[in-house]
PDB file of C-alpha atoms in Angstrom:
ATOM      1  CA  MET A   1     114.450  68.179  81.600  1.00 50.00           C
ATOM      2  CA  ALA A   2     114.371  68.502  85.397  1.00 58.00           C
ATOM      3  CA  GLU A   3     118.127  67.958  85.555  1.00 83.00           C
ATOM      4  CA  LEU A   4     118.759  70.685  82.985  1.00 83.00           C
ATOM      5  CA  THR A   5     116.540  73.054  84.965  1.00 85.00           C
ATOM      6  CA  THR A   6     118.473  72.224  88.120  1.00 90.00           C
ATOM      7  CA  VAL A   7     121.741  73.007  86.342  1.00 92.00           C
ATOM      8  CA  ALA A   8     120.349  76.195  84.790  1.00 94.00           C
ATOM      9  CA  ARG A   9     118.738  77.694  87.903  1.00 95.00           C
ATOM     10  CA  PRO A  10     121.898  79.081  89.607  1.00 96.00           C
ATOM     11  CA  TYR A  11     123.112  80.627  86.354  1.00 96.00           C
ATOM     12  CA  ALA A  12     119.721  82.205  85.692  1.00 96.00           C
ATOM     13  CA  LYS A  13     119.604  83.599  89.234  1.00 96.00           C
ATOM     14  CA  ALA A  14     123.129  84.998  88.968  1.00 95.00           C
ATOM     15  CA  ALA A  15     122.384  86.649  85.620  1.00 96.00           C
ATOM     16  CA  PHE A  16     119.101  87.986  86.985  1.00 96.00           C
ATOM     17  CA  GLN A  17     120.712  89.472  90.084  1.00 96.00           C
ATOM     18  CA  LEU A  18     123.373  91.180  87.995  1.00 95.00           C
ATOM     19  CA  ALA A  19     120.868  92.485  85.452  1.00 95.00           C
ATOM     20  CA  GLN A  20     118.493  93.678  88.154  1.00 94.00           C
ATOM     21  CA  SER A  21     121.231  95.490  90.073  1.00 94.00           C
ATOM     22  CA  GLU A  22     122.176  97.357  86.902  1.00 93.00           C
ATOM     23  CA  GLY A  23     118.613  97.917  85.713  1.00 92.00           C
ATOM     24  CA  LYS A  24     119.215  95.933  82.521  1.00 94.00           C
ATOM     25  CA  LEU A  25     116.627  93.179  82.729  1.00 94.00           C
ATOM     26  CA  ALA A  26     115.340  93.687  79.179  1.00 92.00           C
ATOM     27  CA  GLU A  27     118.862  93.766  77.738  1.00 95.00           C
ATOM     28  CA  TRP A  28     119.878  90.575  79.508  1.00 96.00           C
ATOM     29  CA  SER A  29     116.638  88.892  78.533  1.00 95.00           C
ATOM     30  CA  SER A  30     117.277  89.561  74.858  1.00 95.00           C
ATOM     31  CA  MET A  31     120.962  88.552  75.118  1.00 96.00           C
ATOM     32  CA  LEU A  32     120.098  85.241  76.759  1.00 96.00           C
ATOM     33  CA  ALA A  33     117.271  84.583  74.306  1.00 95.00           C
ATOM     34  CA  LEU A  34     119.613  85.153  71.367  1.00 95.00           C
ATOM     35  CA  ALA A  35     122.330  82.893  72.803  1.00 95.00           C
ATOM     36  CA  ALA A  36     119.716  80.228  73.582  1.00 95.00           C
ATOM     37  CA  GLN A  37     118.353  80.420  70.054  1.00 96.00           C
ATOM     38  CA  VAL A  38     121.814  79.886  68.561  1.00 95.00           C
ATOM     39  CA  ILE A  39     122.612  76.981  70.905  1.00 94.00           C
ATOM     40  CA  ALA A  40     119.213  75.410  70.184  1.00 93.00           C
ATOM     41  CA  ASN A  41     120.144  75.182  66.495  1.00 93.00           C
ATOM     42  CA  ALA A  42     120.916  71.475  65.981  1.00 92.00           C
ATOM     43  CA  GLU A  43     123.840  72.037  63.611  1.00 94.00           C
ATOM     44  CA  PHE A  44     125.492  74.601  65.858  1.00 93.00           C
ATOM     45  CA  ALA A  45     124.913  72.487  68.960  1.00 90.00           C
ATOM     46  CA  ALA A  46     126.555  69.510  67.238  1.00 91.00           C
ATOM     47  CA  TYR A  47     129.483  71.721  66.231  1.00 92.00           C
ATOM     48  CA  VAL A  48     130.209  73.023  69.750  1.00 90.00           C
ATOM     49  CA  ALA A  49     129.591  69.616  71.350  1.00 87.00           C
ATOM     50  CA  ARG A  50     132.538  68.079  69.520  1.00 89.00           C
ATOM     51  CA  PRO A  51     135.001  66.645  72.044  1.00 89.00           C
ATOM     52  CA  THR A  52     137.937  68.155  70.154  1.00 92.00           C
ATOM     53  CA  LEU A  53     136.810  71.698  71.018  1.00 91.00           C
ATOM     54  CA  SER A  54     138.088  73.206  74.229  1.00 94.00           C
ATOM     55  CA  ALA A  55     135.821  75.330  76.415  1.00 92.00           C
ATOM     56  CA  LYS A  56     137.530  78.443  75.044  1.00 94.00           C
ATOM     57  CA  ASP A  57     136.912  77.282  71.464  1.00 94.00           C
ATOM     58  CA  GLN A  58     133.250  76.619  72.266  1.00 94.00           C
ATOM     59  CA  ALA A  59     132.820  80.075  73.771  1.00 94.00           C
ATOM     60  CA  ASP A  60     134.701  81.658  70.861  1.00 95.00           C
ATOM     61  CA  ALA A  61     132.455  79.863  68.361  1.00 94.00           C
ATOM     62  CA  LEU A  62     129.297  81.134  70.030  1.00 94.00           C
ATOM     63  CA  LEU A  63     130.694  84.619  70.507  1.00 94.00           C
ATOM     64  CA  ALA A  64     131.773  84.759  66.865  1.00 94.00           C
ATOM     65  CA  VAL A  65     128.099  84.513  65.967  1.00 93.00           C
ATOM     66  CA  ILE A  66     126.582  86.868  68.576  1.00 94.00           C
ATOM     67  CA  SER A  67     129.317  88.926  70.273  1.00 87.00           C
ATOM     68  CA  ASP A  68     128.230  92.158  68.570  1.00 91.00           C
ATOM     69  CA  GLN A  69     124.856  91.829  70.330  1.00 93.00           C
ATOM     70  CA  LEU A  70     126.240  91.061  73.803  1.00 93.00           C
ATOM     71  CA  ASN A  71     127.736  93.489  76.267  1.00 94.00           C
ATOM     72  CA  GLU A  72     131.027  92.643  77.980  1.00 94.00           C
ATOM     73  CA  GLN A  73     129.304  90.988  80.935  1.00 95.00           C
ATOM     74  CA  GLY A  74     127.173  88.903  78.577  1.00 94.00           C
ATOM     75  CA  GLN A  75     130.305  87.726  76.790  1.00 95.00           C
ATOM     76  CA  ASN A  76     131.912  86.847  80.128  1.00 95.00           C
ATOM     77  CA  PHE A  77     128.758  84.947  81.073  1.00 96.00           C
ATOM     78  CA  ILE A  78     129.029  82.873  77.878  1.00 96.00           C
ATOM     79  CA  ARG A  79     132.713  82.185  78.607  1.00 96.00           C
ATOM     80  CA  GLN A  80     131.828  81.076  82.131  1.00 96.00           C
ATOM     81  CA  LEU A  81     129.112  78.745  80.851  1.00 95.00           C
ATOM     82  CA  ALA A  82     131.508  77.247  78.301  1.00 94.00           C
ATOM     83  CA  GLY A  83     134.203  76.832  80.940  1.00 94.00           C
ATOM     84  CA  ASN A  84     131.765  74.869  83.081  1.00 93.00           C
ATOM     85  CA  LYS A  85     130.452  72.839  80.094  1.00 91.00           C
ATOM     86  CA  ARG A  86     126.987  74.365  80.460  1.00 93.00           C
ATOM     87  CA  LEU A  87     126.336  75.928  77.050  1.00 92.00           C
ATOM     88  CA  ALA A  88     123.588  73.380  76.407  1.00 91.00           C
ATOM     89  CA  ALA A  89     121.711  74.823  79.386  1.00 94.00           C
ATOM     90  CA  LEU A  90     121.308  78.237  77.722  1.00 95.00           C
ATOM     91  CA  PRO A  91     117.687  77.674  76.607  1.00 95.00           C
ATOM     92  CA  ALA A  92     116.709  76.678  80.149  1.00 95.00           C
ATOM     93  CA  ILE A  93     118.705  79.587  81.616  1.00 96.00           C
ATOM     94  CA  SER A  94     116.923  82.004  79.294  1.00 95.00           C
ATOM     95  CA  GLY A  95     113.516  80.603  80.235  1.00 92.00           C
ATOM     96  CA  LEU A  96     114.208  80.744  83.962  1.00 94.00           C
ATOM     97  CA  PHE A  97     115.607  84.265  83.627  1.00 95.00           C
ATOM     98  CA  ASP A  98     112.415  85.387  81.898  1.00 91.00           C
ATOM     99  CA  GLU A  99     110.341  83.809  84.672  1.00 88.00           C
ATOM    100  CA  LEU A 100     112.359  85.668  87.312  1.00 92.00           C
ATOM    101  CA  ARG A 101     112.012  88.894  85.322  1.00 91.00           C
ATOM    102  CA  ALA A 102     108.248  88.511  84.995  1.00 85.00           C
ATOM    103  CA  GLN A 103     107.967  87.804  88.695  1.00 85.00           C
ATOM    104  CA  ALA A 104     110.050  90.862  89.591  1.00 89.00           C
ATOM    105  CA  GLU A 105     108.069  93.066  87.241  1.00 86.00           C
ATOM    106  CA  GLY A 106     104.784  91.757  88.643  1.00 85.00           C
ATOM    107  CA  ALA A 107     103.777  90.194  85.344  1.00 86.00           C
ATOM    108  CA  VAL A 108     102.692  86.744  84.292  1.00 85.00           C
ATOM    109  CA  ASP A 109     102.379  85.151  80.872  1.00 86.00           C
ATOM    110  CA  VAL A 110      98.963  83.599  80.427  1.00 92.00           C
ATOM    111  CA  ALA A 111      98.165  81.245  77.559  1.00 94.00           C
ATOM    112  CA  VAL A 112      94.489  80.790  76.787  1.00 95.00           C
ATOM    113  CA  THR A 113      93.476  77.962  74.476  1.00 96.00           C
ATOM    114  CA  ALA A 114      89.853  78.294  73.473  1.00 95.00           C
ATOM    115  CA  ALA A 115      87.538  76.216  71.318  1.00 93.00           C
ATOM    116  CA  PHE A 116      86.822  79.271  69.147  1.00 94.00           C
ATOM    117  CA  ALA A 117      88.745  82.444  68.315  1.00 95.00           C
ATOM    118  CA  MET A 118      88.337  85.106  70.988  1.00 95.00           C
ATOM    119  CA  SER A 119      87.359  88.632  69.985  1.00 95.00           C
ATOM    120  CA  ASP A 120      89.426  91.609  71.120  1.00 95.00           C
ATOM    121  CA  GLU A 121      86.738  92.490  73.651  1.00 96.00           C
ATOM    122  CA  GLN A 122      86.783  88.971  75.091  1.00 95.00           C
ATOM    123  CA  GLN A 123      90.582  89.021  75.327  1.00 95.00           C
ATOM    124  CA  THR A 124      90.514  92.396  77.091  1.00 94.00           C
ATOM    125  CA  ALA A 125      87.866  91.195  79.537  1.00 95.00           C
ATOM    126  CA  MET A 126      89.792  87.949  80.168  1.00 93.00           C
ATOM    127  CA  ALA A 127      93.022  89.874  80.801  1.00 93.00           C
ATOM    128  CA  ARG A 128      91.225  92.257  83.197  1.00 94.00           C
ATOM    129  CA  VAL A 129      89.659  89.406  85.214  1.00 93.00           C
ATOM    130  CA  LEU A 130      92.922  87.454  85.348  1.00 91.00           C
ATOM    131  CA  THR A 131      94.867  90.573  86.398  1.00 91.00           C
ATOM    132  CA  GLU A 132      92.483  90.986  89.336  1.00 92.00           C
ATOM    133  CA  LYS A 133      92.501  87.277  90.230  1.00 89.00           C
ATOM    134  CA  LEU A 134      96.286  86.824  90.009  1.00 87.00           C
ATOM    135  CA  SER A 135      97.178  90.287  91.356  1.00 86.00           C
ATOM    136  CA  ARG A 136      99.751  90.619  88.584  1.00 87.00           C
ATOM    137  CA  GLN A 137      99.929  92.262  85.194  1.00 89.00           C
ATOM    138  CA  VAL A 138      98.828  89.698  82.586  1.00 91.00           C
ATOM    139  CA  LYS A 139     100.412  89.197  79.176  1.00 89.00           C
ATOM    140  CA  LEU A 140      97.764  87.245  77.315  1.00 94.00           C
ATOM    141  CA  THR A 141      98.341  84.954  74.346  1.00 94.00           C
ATOM    142  CA  THR A 142      95.550  82.998  72.736  1.00 96.00           C
ATOM    143  CA  ALA A 143      95.270  79.891  70.612  1.00 95.00           C
ATOM    144  CA  VAL A 144      92.396  77.922  69.133  1.00 96.00           C
ATOM    145  CA  ASP A 145      91.839  74.185  69.637  1.00 95.00           C
ATOM    146  CA  ALA A 146      88.512  72.984  68.261  1.00 92.00           C
ATOM    147  CA  SER A 147      88.898  69.654  70.095  1.00 93.00           C
ATOM    148  CA  LEU A 148      87.994  71.467  73.337  1.00 93.00           C
ATOM    149  CA  ILE A 149      84.394  71.537  71.996  1.00 92.00           C
ATOM    150  CA  GLY A 150      83.638  74.653  74.051  1.00 93.00           C
ATOM    151  CA  GLY A 151      85.147  76.782  76.799  1.00 92.00           C
ATOM    152  CA  ALA A 152      88.858  77.337  77.350  1.00 94.00           C
ATOM    153  CA  VAL A 153      91.983  76.115  79.114  1.00 95.00           C
ATOM    154  CA  ILE A 154      94.053  78.786  80.866  1.00 95.00           C
ATOM    155  CA  HIS A 155      97.749  78.320  81.725  1.00 93.00           C
ATOM    156  CA  ALA A 156      99.323  80.911  84.025  1.00 89.00           C
ATOM    157  CA  GLY A 157     102.657  79.609  85.271  1.00 78.00           C
ATOM    158  CA  ASP A 158     101.883  76.549  87.393  1.00 79.00           C
ATOM    159  CA  LEU A 159      98.176  77.364  87.519  1.00 88.00           C
ATOM    160  CA  VAL A 160      95.947  75.543  85.027  1.00 92.00           C
ATOM    161  CA  ILE A 161      92.242  76.279  84.796  1.00 92.00           C
ATOM    162  CA  ASP A 162      90.423  73.803  82.580  1.00 94.00           C
ATOM    163  CA  ALA A 163      86.993  75.253  81.827  1.00 92.00           C
ATOM    164  CA  SER A 164      86.599  73.337  78.585  1.00 93.00           C
ATOM    165  CA  VAL A 165      83.776  70.986  77.667  1.00 93.00           C
ATOM    166  CA  ARG A 166      86.383  68.305  76.845  1.00 92.00           C
ATOM    167  CA  GLY A 167      87.847  68.662  80.344  1.00 91.00           C
ATOM    168  CA  LYS A 168      84.434  68.437  81.992  1.00 92.00           C
ATOM    169  CA  LEU A 169      83.570  65.351  79.944  1.00 91.00           C
ATOM    170  CA  GLY A 170      86.875  63.792  80.986  1.00 90.00           C
ATOM    171  CA  LYS A 171      86.090  64.422  84.658  1.00 92.00           C
ATOM    172  CA  LEU A 172      82.612  62.969  84.188  1.00 92.00           C
ATOM    173  CA  ARG A 173      84.080  59.869  82.515  1.00 92.00           C
ATOM    174  CA  ALA A 174      86.569  59.410  85.366  1.00 92.00           C
ATOM    175  CA  THR A 175      83.762  59.751  87.930  1.00 92.00           C
ATOM    176  CA  LEU A 176      81.589  57.223  86.140  1.00 93.00           C
ATOM    177  CA  ASN A 177      84.471  54.732  85.803  1.00 92.00           C
ATOM    178  CA  THR A 178      85.205  54.718  89.541  1.00 84.00           C
TER     179      THR A 178
END
């Protein structure tokens, strides 16, 4: 996975710089997400990975599916990726692009996994506190995992806050075992 991210990073940065200079971050984000979704399809990925297909044929195959939803620069981007044998990196490119976009827009995706369903008021309060703490606009998504016993685990980019009972019990167990 790290290697794919390393390969994808320069392409994501190039696409981001182009999209940002033209004020088309949302458009590029959706174009890359669509292309990544098609490439992530196992049958399609197997089709374009055939050694008998040239880079042009690979690009043409992908563009035949999505060209009506890509602008000219997006189509050229796909051709460039195919020419460099990097179509498989599209999901990673899309993810990195979205990270760069969120960073530029001063936003962060935060995933909260709680032991119990959070009410709308709790979600609003959590988003407000996290917005203040992270100094960025928070896009909150929630999930329920009863195995946490109580509390929550918060993922915001590289930051992980484990305020769950399961996490505290795990720390206690590690302390007692040492």
